[in-house]
Every structure is written in structure tokens, then in C-alpha cells.
mmCIF file of C-alpha atoms in Angstrom:
data_model
loop_
_atom_site.group_PDB
_atom_site.id
_atom_site.type_symbol
_atom_site.label_atom_id
_atom_site.label_comp_id
_atom_site.label_asym_id
_atom_site.label_seq_id
_atom_site.Cartn_x
_atom_site.Cartn_y
_atom_site.Cartn_z
ATOM 1 C CA MET A 1 117.677 65.337 134.024
ATOM 2 C CA LEU A 2 120.026 68.319 134.411
ATOM 3 C CA SER A 3 121.619 69.367 137.682
ATOM 4 C CA GLN A 4 120.705 72.677 139.263
ATOM 5 C CA LYS A 5 124.292 73.831 138.753
ATOM 6 C CA THR A 6 124.087 73.080 135.022
ATOM 7 C CA MET A 7 120.780 74.940 134.700
ATOM 8 C CA ASP A 8 122.221 77.930 136.579
ATOM 9 C CA ILE A 9 125.203 78.040 134.200
ATOM 10 C CA ILE A 10 122.943 77.861 131.143
ATOM 11 C CA LYS A 11 120.738 80.636 132.547
ATOM 12 C CA SER A 12 123.844 82.777 133.069
ATOM 13 C CA THR A 13 124.622 82.552 129.327
ATOM 14 C CA VAL A 14 121.297 84.099 128.256
ATOM 15 C CA PRO A 15 122.614 87.707 128.024
ATOM 16 C CA VAL A 16 125.539 86.523 125.893
ATOM 17 C CA LEU A 17 123.232 84.546 123.583
ATOM 18 C CA GLN A 18 120.994 87.581 123.170
ATOM 19 C CA VAL A 19 124.006 89.531 121.835
ATOM 20 C CA HIS A 20 126.019 86.839 120.031
ATOM 21 C CA GLY A 21 123.461 84.109 119.252
ATOM 22 C CA THR A 22 123.186 84.736 115.514
ATOM 23 C CA GLN A 23 126.973 85.097 115.201
ATOM 24 C CA ILE A 24 127.371 81.709 116.905
ATOM 25 C CA THR A 25 124.854 79.978 114.635
ATOM 26 C CA THR A 26 126.367 81.596 111.530
ATOM 27 C CA VAL A 27 129.809 80.248 112.448
ATOM 28 C CA PHE A 28 128.193 76.914 113.300
ATOM 29 C CA TYR A 29 126.587 76.436 109.880
ATOM 30 C CA SER A 30 129.698 77.624 108.035
ATOM 31 C CA ASN A 31 131.951 75.140 109.836
ATOM 32 C CA LEU A 32 129.357 72.349 109.688
ATOM 33 C CA PHE A 33 129.029 72.511 105.909
ATOM 34 C CA LYS A 34 132.792 72.741 105.385
ATOM 35 C CA ALA A 35 133.249 69.532 107.352
ATOM 36 C CA HIS A 36 130.104 67.782 106.144
ATOM 37 C CA PRO A 37 129.149 69.161 102.702
ATOM 38 C CA GLU A 38 126.820 66.175 102.217
ATOM 39 C CA LEU A 39 124.403 67.882 104.624
ATOM 40 C CA LEU A 40 123.764 70.483 101.921
ATOM 41 C CA ASN A 41 121.567 67.792 100.354
ATOM 42 C CA ILE A 42 119.237 68.282 103.338
ATOM 43 C CA PHE A 43 119.364 71.964 104.267
ATOM 44 C CA ASN A 44 117.531 74.689 102.355
ATOM 45 C CA HIS A 45 120.232 76.715 100.566
ATOM 46 C CA ALA A 46 118.028 79.816 100.253
ATOM 47 C CA ASN A 47 117.341 79.961 103.988
ATOM 48 C CA GLN A 48 121.088 79.700 104.569
ATOM 49 C CA ALA A 49 121.936 82.409 102.021
ATOM 50 C CA LYS A 50 119.452 84.855 103.507
ATOM 51 C CA GLY A 51 120.392 84.131 107.120
ATOM 52 C CA ARG A 52 116.927 82.912 108.048
ATOM 53 C CA GLN A 53 118.057 79.505 109.283
ATOM 54 C CA GLN A 54 120.834 81.054 111.366
ATOM 55 C CA THR A 55 118.385 83.439 113.035
ATOM 56 C CA ALA A 56 115.811 80.716 113.627
ATOM 57 C CA LEU A 57 118.371 78.436 115.268
ATOM 58 C CA SER A 58 119.638 81.319 117.391
ATOM 59 C CA ASN A 59 116.087 81.963 118.592
ATOM 60 C CA THR A 60 115.658 78.268 119.430
ATOM 61 C CA VAL A 61 118.921 78.081 121.401
ATOM 62 C CA LEU A 62 117.988 81.250 123.287
ATOM 63 C CA ALA A 63 114.522 79.910 124.096
ATOM 64 C CA ALA A 64 116.067 76.689 125.393
ATOM 65 C CA ALA A 65 118.439 78.638 127.656
ATOM 66 C CA GLN A 66 115.692 80.895 128.973
ATOM 67 C CA ASN A 67 113.437 77.916 129.723
ATOM 68 C CA ILE A 68 116.045 75.366 130.754
ATOM 69 C CA ASP A 69 114.294 74.778 134.103
ATOM 70 C CA LYS A 70 110.894 74.305 132.417
ATOM 71 C CA LEU A 71 111.580 72.821 128.993
ATOM 72 C CA GLU A 72 108.006 71.518 128.813
ATOM 73 C CA THR A 73 106.911 75.076 127.982
ATOM 74 C CA ILE A 74 108.696 74.952 124.601
ATOM 75 C CA ILE A 75 107.427 71.496 123.589
ATOM 76 C CA PRO A 76 104.901 73.033 121.104
ATOM 77 C CA VAL A 77 107.809 74.758 119.330
ATOM 78 C CA VAL A 78 109.879 71.559 119.478
ATOM 79 C CA LYS A 79 107.029 69.646 117.832
ATOM 80 C CA GLN A 80 106.712 72.273 115.099
ATOM 81 C CA ILE A 81 110.431 71.978 114.329
ATOM 82 C CA ALA A 82 110.248 68.172 114.602
ATOM 83 C CA HIS A 83 107.587 68.116 111.869
ATOM 84 C CA LYS A 84 110.035 69.939 109.582
ATOM 85 C CA HIS A 85 112.858 67.590 110.583
ATOM 86 C CA ARG A 86 110.755 64.495 109.854
ATOM 87 C CA SER A 87 109.680 65.954 106.525
ATOM 88 C CA LEU A 88 113.341 66.564 105.612
ATOM 89 C CA MET A 89 114.518 63.152 106.859
ATOM 90 C CA ILE A 90 116.663 64.457 109.709
ATOM 91 C CA LYS A 91 117.804 61.304 111.520
ATOM 92 C CA PRO A 92 119.254 60.526 115.002
ATOM 93 C CA GLU A 93 122.747 60.165 113.560
ATOM 94 C CA HIS A 94 122.709 63.845 112.534
ATOM 95 C CA TYR A 95 122.353 65.131 116.096
ATOM 96 C CA PRO A 96 125.875 64.296 117.386
ATOM 97 C CA ILE A 97 127.348 66.057 114.345
ATOM 98 C CA VAL A 98 125.257 69.170 114.987
ATOM 99 C CA GLY A 99 126.148 69.097 118.682
ATOM 100 C CA GLU A 100 129.871 68.906 117.979
ATOM 101 C CA TYR A 101 129.883 71.929 115.684
ATOM 102 C CA LEU A 102 127.485 73.961 117.806
ATOM 103 C CA LEU A 103 129.792 73.633 120.824
ATOM 104 C CA LYS A 104 132.811 74.476 118.669
ATOM 105 C CA ALA A 105 131.024 77.591 117.395
ATOM 106 C CA ILE A 106 130.219 78.743 120.938
ATOM 107 C CA LYS A 107 133.905 78.382 121.842
ATOM 108 C CA GLU A 108 135.100 80.090 118.655
ATOM 109 C CA VAL A 109 132.838 83.123 119.044
ATOM 110 C CA LEU A 110 133.105 83.596 122.811
ATOM 111 C CA GLY A 111 136.760 82.670 123.173
ATOM 112 C CA ASP A 112 138.040 82.573 126.760
ATOM 113 C CA ALA A 113 134.591 83.587 128.020
ATOM 114 C CA ALA A 114 133.385 80.100 127.063
ATOM 115 C CA THR A 115 135.030 78.274 129.945
ATOM 116 C CA ASP A 116 135.287 74.506 130.146
ATOM 117 C CA GLU A 117 132.469 74.628 132.690
ATOM 118 C CA ILE A 118 130.176 76.518 130.300
ATOM 119 C CA ILE A 119 130.990 74.245 127.358
ATOM 120 C CA GLN A 120 130.300 71.158 129.492
ATOM 121 C CA ALA A 121 126.992 72.622 130.687
ATOM 122 C CA TRP A 122 125.959 73.244 127.094
ATOM 123 C CA ALA A 123 127.119 69.767 126.068
ATOM 124 C CA ASP A 124 124.914 68.238 128.778
ATOM 125 C CA THR A 125 122.003 70.490 127.828
ATOM 126 C CA TYR A 126 122.323 69.779 124.118
ATOM 127 C CA GLY A 127 122.272 66.058 124.849
ATOM 128 C CA VAL A 128 118.995 66.366 126.737
ATOM 129 C CA ILE A 129 117.320 68.588 124.125
ATOM 130 C CA ALA A 130 118.562 66.458 121.223
ATOM 131 C CA GLN A 131 117.087 63.373 122.856
ATOM 132 C CA VAL A 132 113.718 65.139 123.156
ATOM 133 C CA PHE A 133 113.800 65.829 119.405
ATOM 134 C CA ILE A 134 114.922 62.295 118.589
ATOM 135 C CA ASP A 135 112.123 60.752 120.674
ATOM 136 C CA ILE A 136 109.401 62.975 119.208
ATOM 137 C CA GLU A 137 110.665 62.467 115.654
ATOM 138 C CA LYS A 138 110.899 58.690 116.149
ATOM 139 C CA GLN A 139 107.181 58.646 116.855
ATOM 140 C CA MET A 140 106.509 60.840 113.807
ATOM 141 C CA TYR A 141 108.560 58.555 111.551
ATOM 142 C CA GLU A 142 106.653 55.520 112.796
ATOM 143 C CA GLU A 143 103.298 57.226 112.238
ATOM 144 C CA SER A 144 104.154 58.339 108.696
ATOM 145 C CA ALA A 145 105.418 54.880 107.712
ATOM 146 C CA THR A 146 102.599 52.830 109.241
ATOM 147 C CA LYS A 147 99.536 54.947 108.440
ATOM 148 C CA SER A 148 97.356 53.746 105.564
ATOM 149 C CA GLY A 149 99.077 54.751 102.325
ATOM 150 C CA GLY A 150 102.138 56.027 104.190
ATOM 151 C CA TRP A 151 105.820 55.365 103.529
ATOM 152 C CA SER A 152 109.265 56.095 104.956
ATOM 153 C CA ASP A 153 111.971 58.285 103.448
ATOM 154 C CA TYR A 154 111.403 59.834 100.001
ATOM 155 C CA LYS A 155 109.084 58.393 97.366
ATOM 156 C CA GLU A 156 108.999 59.081 93.630
ATOM 157 C CA PHE A 157 106.047 61.108 92.338
ATOM 158 C CA LYS A 158 105.099 62.128 88.803
ATOM 159 C CA ILE A 159 103.646 65.473 87.717
ATOM 160 C CA ILE A 160 100.208 64.564 86.341
ATOM 161 C CA LYS A 161 98.955 68.104 85.800
ATOM 162 C CA LYS A 162 100.438 71.616 85.767
ATOM 163 C CA ILE A 163 98.034 74.565 85.966
ATOM 164 C CA GLN A 164 98.871 78.283 85.919
ATOM 165 C CA GLU A 165 96.775 79.920 88.648
ATOM 166 C CA SER A 166 97.962 83.527 88.217
ATOM 167 C CA ASP A 167 100.823 85.536 86.756
ATOM 168 C CA VAL A 168 103.155 84.174 89.447
ATOM 169 C CA ILE A 169 101.547 81.032 90.940
ATOM 170 C CA THR A 170 101.407 77.605 89.272
ATOM 171 C CA SER A 171 99.848 74.448 90.712
ATOM 172 C CA PHE A 172 101.465 71.037 90.352
ATOM 173 C CA TYR A 173 99.437 67.848 90.799
ATOM 174 C CA LEU A 174 101.624 64.980 92.011
ATOM 175 C CA ALA A 175 100.809 61.252 92.008
ATOM 176 C CA PRO A 176 102.951 58.274 93.110
ATOM 177 C CA THR A 177 104.695 56.589 90.185
ATOM 178 C CA ASP A 178 103.875 53.180 91.715
ATOM 179 C CA GLY A 179 100.133 53.881 91.464
ATOM 180 C CA SER A 180 99.540 53.520 95.212
ATOM 181 C CA SER A 181 96.867 55.387 97.179
ATOM 182 C CA LEU A 182 97.888 58.401 99.231
ATOM 183 C CA PRO A 183 97.598 58.770 103.009
ATOM 184 C CA ALA A 184 95.009 61.136 104.454
ATOM 185 C CA TYR A 185 96.443 64.449 105.644
ATOM 186 C CA GLU A 186 95.231 67.367 107.730
ATOM 187 C CA ALA A 187 94.203 70.537 105.891
ATOM 188 C CA GLY A 188 97.079 72.996 106.247
ATOM 189 C CA GLN A 189 99.914 70.462 106.169
ATOM 190 C CA TYR A 190 102.839 70.550 103.722
ATOM 191 C CA ILE A 191 105.096 68.153 101.854
ATOM 192 C CA THR A 192 108.807 68.265 101.122
ATOM 193 C CA ILE A 193 109.809 67.806 97.507
ATOM 194 C CA ARG A 194 113.398 66.933 96.575
ATOM 195 C CA LEU A 195 114.886 67.374 93.127
ATOM 196 C CA SER A 196 118.159 67.822 91.308
ATOM 197 C CA ILE A 197 118.806 70.802 89.050
ATOM 198 C CA PRO A 198 121.203 70.332 86.107
ATOM 199 C CA GLY A 199 124.573 71.916 86.818
ATOM 200 C CA GLU A 200 124.041 71.986 90.589
ATOM 201 C CA LYS A 201 126.176 69.797 92.849
ATOM 202 C CA PHE A 202 123.645 69.226 95.641
ATOM 203 C CA LEU A 203 120.002 68.219 95.820
ATOM 204 C CA PHE A 204 117.351 70.821 96.604
ATOM 205 C CA ASN A 205 114.579 70.425 99.165
ATOM 206 C CA ARG A 206 111.559 72.681 99.435
ATOM 207 C CA GLN A 207 108.490 72.470 101.662
ATOM 208 C CA TYR A 208 105.201 73.505 100.049
ATOM 209 C CA SER A 209 101.732 73.693 101.555
ATOM 210 C CA LEU A 210 99.186 71.263 100.142
ATOM 211 C CA SER A 211 96.581 73.429 98.450
ATOM 212 C CA SER A 212 93.720 70.970 98.019
ATOM 213 C CA ALA A 213 91.606 68.865 100.358
ATOM 214 C CA SER A 214 92.926 65.427 101.246
ATOM 215 C CA ASN A 215 92.265 62.731 98.647
ATOM 216 C CA LYS A 216 93.783 59.370 97.739
ATOM 217 C CA GLU A 217 94.836 60.222 94.177
ATOM 218 C CA TYR A 218 97.139 63.258 94.176
ATOM 219 C CA PHE A 219 98.863 65.986 96.165
ATOM 220 C CA ARG A 220 98.558 69.547 94.905
ATOM 221 C CA ILE A 221 101.142 72.227 95.638
ATOM 222 C CA SER A 222 100.907 75.791 94.372
ATOM 223 C CA VAL A 223 104.249 77.519 93.918
ATOM 224 C CA LYS A 224 105.028 81.213 93.573
ATOM 225 C CA LYS A 225 107.680 81.993 90.982
ATOM 226 C CA GLU A 226 110.230 84.250 92.624
ATOM 227 C CA ALA A 227 111.742 87.198 90.799
ATOM 228 C CA SER A 228 114.807 85.549 89.289
ATOM 229 C CA VAL A 229 116.764 82.334 89.188
ATOM 230 C CA GLU A 230 119.769 84.208 90.631
ATOM 231 C CA ASN A 231 117.758 84.932 93.779
ATOM 232 C CA PRO A 232 118.332 82.028 96.234
ATOM 233 C CA ASP A 233 114.568 81.862 96.791
ATOM 234 C CA GLY A 234 114.003 81.726 93.062
ATOM 235 C CA LYS A 235 116.283 78.879 91.990
ATOM 236 C CA VAL A 236 113.809 76.072 92.696
ATOM 237 C CA SER A 237 110.606 77.994 91.981
ATOM 238 C CA ASN A 238 111.887 79.139 88.577
ATOM 239 C CA TYR A 239 113.027 75.603 87.765
ATOM 240 C CA LEU A 240 109.601 74.232 88.644
ATOM 241 C CA HIS A 241 107.793 76.883 86.599
ATOM 242 C CA THR A 242 109.959 76.713 83.501
ATOM 243 C CA ASP A 243 111.580 73.265 83.392
ATOM 244 C CA ILE A 244 109.323 70.794 85.212
ATOM 245 C CA ASN A 245 106.456 69.493 83.107
ATOM 246 C CA VAL A 246 103.823 66.759 83.073
ATOM 247 C CA ASP A 247 105.375 63.277 83.400
ATOM 248 C CA ASP A 248 108.540 64.627 85.062
ATOM 249 C CA THR A 249 109.296 63.248 88.512
ATOM 250 C CA VAL A 250 110.273 64.581 91.938
ATOM 251 C CA GLU A 251 110.735 62.911 95.311
ATOM 252 C CA VAL A 252 108.224 63.540 98.111
ATOM 253 C CA THR A 253 107.899 62.832 101.829
ATOM 254 C CA VAL A 254 104.686 62.117 103.759
ATOM 255 C CA PRO A 255 102.700 65.276 104.675
ATOM 256 C CA ALA A 256 103.782 67.008 107.863
ATOM 257 C CA GLY A 257 103.011 70.082 109.948
ATOM 258 C CA ASP A 258 100.866 71.212 112.850
ATOM 259 C CA TYR A 259 99.369 74.379 111.335
ATOM 260 C CA THR A 260 96.090 72.650 110.662
ATOM 261 C CA LEU A 261 92.391 73.375 110.473
ATOM 262 C CA ILE A 262 90.490 73.552 113.768
ATOM 263 C CA LYS A 263 87.406 71.464 113.079
ATOM 264 C CA GLU A 264 85.145 72.706 115.846
ATOM 265 C CA GLU A 265 81.982 74.581 114.849
ATOM 266 C CA SER A 266 83.185 78.066 115.826
ATOM 267 C CA PRO A 267 83.442 80.710 113.062
ATOM 268 C CA ILE A 268 86.756 80.900 111.230
ATOM 269 C CA VAL A 269 88.475 83.844 109.558
ATOM 270 C CA PHE A 270 91.246 83.296 106.985
ATOM 271 C CA LEU A 271 93.588 86.231 106.346
ATOM 272 C CA SER A 272 96.189 85.599 103.640
ATOM 273 C CA GLY A 273 98.751 87.696 101.832
ATOM 274 C CA GLY A 274 100.145 86.625 98.454
ATOM 275 C CA VAL A 275 101.084 82.944 98.208
ATOM 276 C CA GLY A 276 100.068 82.607 101.872
ATOM 277 C CA ILE A 277 96.686 81.668 100.441
ATOM 278 C CA THR A 278 97.858 78.109 99.666
ATOM 279 C CA PRO A 279 97.233 76.334 103.019
ATOM 280 C CA PHE A 280 93.869 78.082 103.267
ATOM 281 C CA MET A 281 92.764 76.566 99.965
ATOM 282 C CA SER A 282 93.143 73.143 101.558
ATOM 283 C CA MET A 283 91.339 74.305 104.694
ATOM 284 C CA VAL A 284 88.377 75.991 103.004
ATOM 285 C CA ALA A 285 87.937 73.059 100.584
ATOM 286 C CA THR A 286 87.863 70.702 103.576
ATOM 287 C CA ILE A 287 85.249 72.872 105.284
ATOM 288 C CA ALA A 288 83.147 72.739 102.099
ATOM 289 C CA GLU A 289 83.260 68.929 102.238
ATOM 290 C CA GLU A 290 82.891 68.362 105.977
ATOM 291 C CA GLN A 291 81.341 71.492 107.566
ATOM 292 C CA PRO A 292 79.323 73.295 104.867
ATOM 293 C CA ASN A 293 77.252 75.164 107.466
ATOM 294 C CA ARG A 294 80.239 76.671 109.262
ATOM 295 C CA GLU A 295 80.625 80.470 109.230
ATOM 296 C CA VAL A 296 83.719 81.369 107.183
ATOM 297 C CA ASN A 297 85.264 84.752 106.366
ATOM 298 C CA PHE A 298 87.952 84.404 103.669
ATOM 299 C CA ILE A 299 90.064 87.532 103.121
ATOM 300 C CA HIS A 300 92.926 87.635 100.659
ATOM 301 C CA SER A 301 95.378 90.451 99.984
ATOM 302 C CA ALA A 302 97.498 90.731 96.827
ATOM 303 C CA ARG A 303 99.198 93.426 94.784
ATOM 304 C CA ASN A 304 96.541 93.230 92.055
ATOM 305 C CA GLY A 305 94.090 90.882 90.381
ATOM 306 C CA ALA A 306 96.685 89.544 87.938
ATOM 307 C CA ILE A 307 98.354 87.700 90.798
ATOM 308 C CA GLN A 308 95.113 86.759 92.562
ATOM 309 C CA ALA A 309 95.111 82.970 92.356
ATOM 310 C CA PHE A 310 92.177 80.557 92.721
ATOM 311 C CA ASN A 311 89.392 83.069 91.996
ATOM 312 C CA GLU A 312 87.199 80.612 90.080
ATOM 313 C CA GLU A 313 87.923 77.822 92.546
ATOM 314 C CA LEU A 314 86.925 80.031 95.481
ATOM 315 C CA ILE A 315 83.687 81.002 93.738
ATOM 316 C CA GLY A 316 82.887 77.303 93.344
ATOM 317 C CA ILE A 317 83.659 76.656 97.016
ATOM 318 C CA LYS A 318 81.487 79.617 98.006
ATOM 319 C CA ASP A 319 78.526 77.866 96.413
ATOM 320 C CA LYS A 320 79.108 74.863 98.708
ATOM 321 C CA ILE A 321 79.422 76.722 102.017
ATOM 322 C CA THR A 322 76.220 78.217 103.354
ATOM 323 C CA ASN A 323 77.839 81.181 105.059
ATOM 324 C CA LEU A 324 81.117 82.100 103.360
ATOM 325 C CA GLN A 325 82.107 85.739 102.949
ATOM 326 C CA LEU A 326 84.835 86.294 100.350
ATOM 327 C CA SER A 327 86.884 89.520 100.228
ATOM 328 C CA TYR A 328 89.806 90.653 98.072
ATOM 329 C CA ILE A 329 92.074 93.560 98.941
ATOM 330 C CA PHE A 330 94.381 94.740 96.159
ATOM 331 C CA GLU A 331 97.282 97.106 96.748
ATOM 332 C CA ASN A 332 97.117 98.540 93.208
ATOM 333 C CA PRO A 333 93.833 97.395 91.650
ATOM 334 C CA SER A 334 93.143 97.893 87.965
ATOM 335 C CA ASP A 335 89.759 99.098 86.740
ATOM 336 C CA GLU A 336 88.966 95.458 85.924
ATOM 337 C CA ASP A 337 89.973 94.368 89.435
ATOM 338 C CA LYS A 338 87.471 96.825 90.886
ATOM 339 C CA LEU A 339 84.678 95.096 88.955
ATOM 340 C CA ASN A 340 85.313 91.809 90.745
ATOM 341 C CA PRO A 341 82.244 91.311 92.987
ATOM 342 C CA PHE A 342 84.505 90.299 95.887
ATOM 343 C CA PHE A 343 86.812 93.331 95.669
ATOM 344 C CA LYS A 344 86.491 95.227 98.951
ATOM 345 C CA LYS A 345 89.377 97.641 99.324
ATOM 346 C CA ALA A 346 92.359 99.244 97.586
ATOM 347 C CA GLY A 347 95.558 99.450 99.588
ATOM 348 C CA TYR A 348 96.342 97.402 102.667
ATOM 349 C CA ILE A 349 94.622 95.686 105.556
ATOM 350 C CA ASP A 350 94.784 97.838 108.685
ATOM 351 C CA SER A 351 93.442 97.700 112.230
ATOM 352 C CA GLU A 352 90.352 99.760 111.443
ATOM 353 C CA TRP A 353 89.394 97.617 108.460
ATOM 354 C CA LEU A 354 89.857 94.489 110.552
ATOM 355 C CA LYS A 355 87.581 95.935 113.228
ATOM 356 C CA GLU A 356 84.840 96.674 110.722
ATOM 357 C CA ASN A 357 85.083 93.500 108.657
ATOM 358 C CA THR A 358 86.530 90.586 110.607
ATOM 359 C CA ILE A 359 85.719 90.738 114.304
ATOM 360 C CA ILE A 360 83.380 87.830 115.007
ATOM 361 C CA LYS A 361 82.578 86.525 118.480
ATOM 362 C CA ASP A 362 84.478 83.305 119.355
ATOM 363 C CA ALA A 363 86.066 83.081 115.874
ATOM 364 C CA HIS A 364 89.463 81.536 115.214
ATOM 365 C CA TYR A 365 91.775 83.656 113.030
ATOM 366 C CA PHE A 366 94.243 81.962 110.674
ATOM 367 C CA VAL A 367 96.923 84.240 109.214
ATOM 368 C CA CYS A 368 99.531 83.387 106.566
ATOM 369 C CA GLY A 369 101.737 85.534 104.357
ATOM 370 C CA PRO A 370 104.946 87.584 104.310
ATOM 371 C CA VAL A 371 106.392 88.635 107.671
ATOM 372 C CA SER A 372 105.294 92.260 107.197
ATOM 373 C CA PHE A 373 101.737 91.054 106.508
ATOM 374 C CA LEU A 374 101.795 88.857 109.622
ATOM 375 C CA GLN A 375 103.064 91.744 111.731
ATOM 376 C CA THR A 376 100.330 94.120 110.569
ATOM 377 C CA VAL A 377 97.420 91.702 110.758
ATOM 378 C CA ILE A 378 98.324 90.073 114.070
ATOM 379 C CA LYS A 379 98.931 93.458 115.697
ATOM 380 C CA GLY A 380 95.582 94.637 114.290
ATOM 381 C CA LEU A 381 93.746 91.604 115.656
ATOM 382 C CA LYS A 382 95.296 92.071 119.102
ATOM 383 C CA ASN A 383 94.431 95.785 119.046
ATOM 384 C CA ASN A 384 90.838 94.718 118.470
ATOM 385 C CA GLY A 385 90.807 92.450 121.500
ATOM 386 C CA ILE A 386 91.376 89.057 119.873
ATOM 387 C CA ASP A 387 93.003 86.677 122.333
ATOM 388 C CA ASP A 388 96.317 85.017 121.432
ATOM 389 C CA ALA A 389 94.694 81.595 121.775
ATOM 390 C CA HIS A 390 92.410 82.438 118.832
ATOM 391 C CA ILE A 391 95.185 83.727 116.526
ATOM 392 C CA HIS A 392 97.009 81.058 114.493
ATOM 393 C CA TYR A 393 99.788 81.979 112.074
ATOM 394 C CA GLU A 394 102.293 80.240 109.833
ATOM 395 C CA PHE A 395 105.720 81.217 108.533
ATOM 396 C CA PHE A 396 106.899 79.847 105.216
ATOM 397 C CA GLY A 397 110.420 78.713 106.048
ATOM 398 C CA PRO A 398 112.206 78.929 109.408
ATOM 399 C CA ALA A 399 110.082 80.537 112.131
ATOM 400 C CA MET A 400 111.260 84.116 112.722
ATOM 401 C CA LYS A 401 110.267 86.497 115.476
ATOM 402 C CA LEU A 402 107.407 88.837 114.660
#
């Protein structure tokens, strides 16, 4: 769809994008929101404030340039982003706006180096890539609207139960206000919730993993309360913890995401850090219902037992799975923490501990947690000979480079 000349020009811009990519995307978002402040009702303000969205977009643009002659190789990443777009209600009409301000940002940052020929090549390329997203997302929108129990756009849900799981994690049970049944979802998927906060001009969107097995009555999300409301990450989580109560309402989109449970019979190892445990609660509960004889190794790392969520629930699930090994690793365990029968280690997970406790022939390894946790665990698994195809990991928020 692109000429060889256009692809050659795009390839020639790779070194510049490697140096100036994040600067370009930072200028892009700044100018975009000045011209179209209504888009702040869609974008995550915390990811913008911390620069995560700018970096993620820069990585995506760079990957597109590097693979412009074989775009099929980045389709898995495109689909992952498309899930997030569908969950946030990104529509075809948004793409021309984004394209306009992305090209303007390239010109603004690069100046005379961004010749008319380069800008035209990027305009042509953006058009092709945008159409790929639009086509994939069109199919996702149709699937979410037509599946049993599905809907389009946002739908009003009521909080039917609010349960404190630990010192920092609270679960919210959400049910449709119209009393309808819910669509089935894959263990590991997430929902977007949208709400307004008094005193704030724009709506807030957040994507939270579903932390229970699929059922027709409710969605459950389990939210970590961040340190303070002043922290961009903490504005919504603090509001949910302190101000949202039973019978209050939020808006929700149909579950999305491709970080989902592999349902073959091979052994599975879950390695979570902190609130990264949430998608694994959905996965292990689904295994208990559908594959109770599957070999499962569930390893969770937290600072201490006071913030170890779902202990009783995991004990109940352990009774349902024939071969489930449960291990807790606490950075600073109390004397009481050390009495927990599933406490295995003080400190951190490292390569040697992984070798002794997690290496299982043909197992699939699912990893979720803070970036530093992902870096350590994934490096440790690779050092112990685990193939990339058997390592599956999830970022909360925009995908960043490990």
C-alpha cells in the first residue's frame, strides 16, 4: 500500500525518532489538548502527567518506522492497543485529528530537517496505519455490541458491594442498573470505568483488571489506593476508596484485553507483585472451575502481610485445585506474616529462587506487577532457560519498554 520510496524515507527517519521521539509525542499531546480539550474526557490524565503515554506512543511510532516494510510483524501490538482503544471508545473520527497534530509535532520539533517530502511520507504512512487500527477496532466494536449480554459505548453500573481486601486494596462489585445479564469474558481481561469527580472539569477513565471468574451477575475490580489524592495516579483510586459507596454508579465498557488465560493443560506459574495479583485472581478462579486438575504454582510478592490481598479467597481456591502450590514472598515480613503457612521467603524474588521454586517443564509463566518487578522476574526466567514464547506479561497502563 506504500511505495518503496515512501518506505525508504520512513526508514531514514528511524535514527531521528530514536533521539527525538518522546519530544515529538510530548509536543503532540500538548498541542492536541490545547486545540481539542474535549479529548481529555478520553485520555488518562495520570499517564499524561507522568509521561507514560508520551513514551508509549513514541515507542509505537518508532516500531512502525522500523517495520514499515513488514507491518504484519507488529499486528499483535496493534491488537493490544486496539483493545484499549475500544475499551475507551476511541472512534474513527478521532484518527484524522491525531494525524494532523502528530505531523505538526514532527515539523515543530525537527524544523527544517522535516522536509515536505518527509512530512508527506509520514502522512501517507499514518493513513495506512490508522486504517489498520480502524478496521481492527470496527470488528471489536461489533463483537462487543452483538455478543450475548454485550452493549456499545458506556453503560451505567451500580456498586452492589464494596470489600476491603487489604490495607491498600478494595474490591468493588458492579452490576448493571438495568438488571441485564453480563457478557462472558476471558480471565485476565479488564474493563474501563468512567466517572466524574466533584470540582474536576473533565471525566476520568481508568482500566481495571477483572478480579473474579466470569459470571452473569457482576464484575469485580480490585483497586489499589495510591499514596495521595495529589498524586495523579491517586486521584481516582482515592476517590473510589473514600467517596464511592454501595448504590453509587459509574459507567463501564464491555471487557477488553488480550492478556488472557491459556486454557491448555500445560502447567501454569503465576508471578505477581503488589496489585498485579488482580488479573491472576480471575485466572486461578477460572482454573478452579474449569481445570481443577491442572498444575498451578501461584507466587505473590508484597511488602508485607498487611497489604497481602485475597489470602482467604486463595485458600478456598486451593481446596478446589488438586495441584496448586501457593507461595508468599514479603519484603519486610512481620512475625505474624512468618506464621502464614504459605510464607516462603523474606526479601525479593531473584533468579536463584526462581530456579529452585518455579522451573517446571513446559509451563507457561504469567507475570504482572510494577515495571521493576517485571524486569527482575522476566530476566530471571530467561536466565533459567525459559523461552520467550512461554513468558506472558502485562503492564498496567501504557506499555513501556522493559
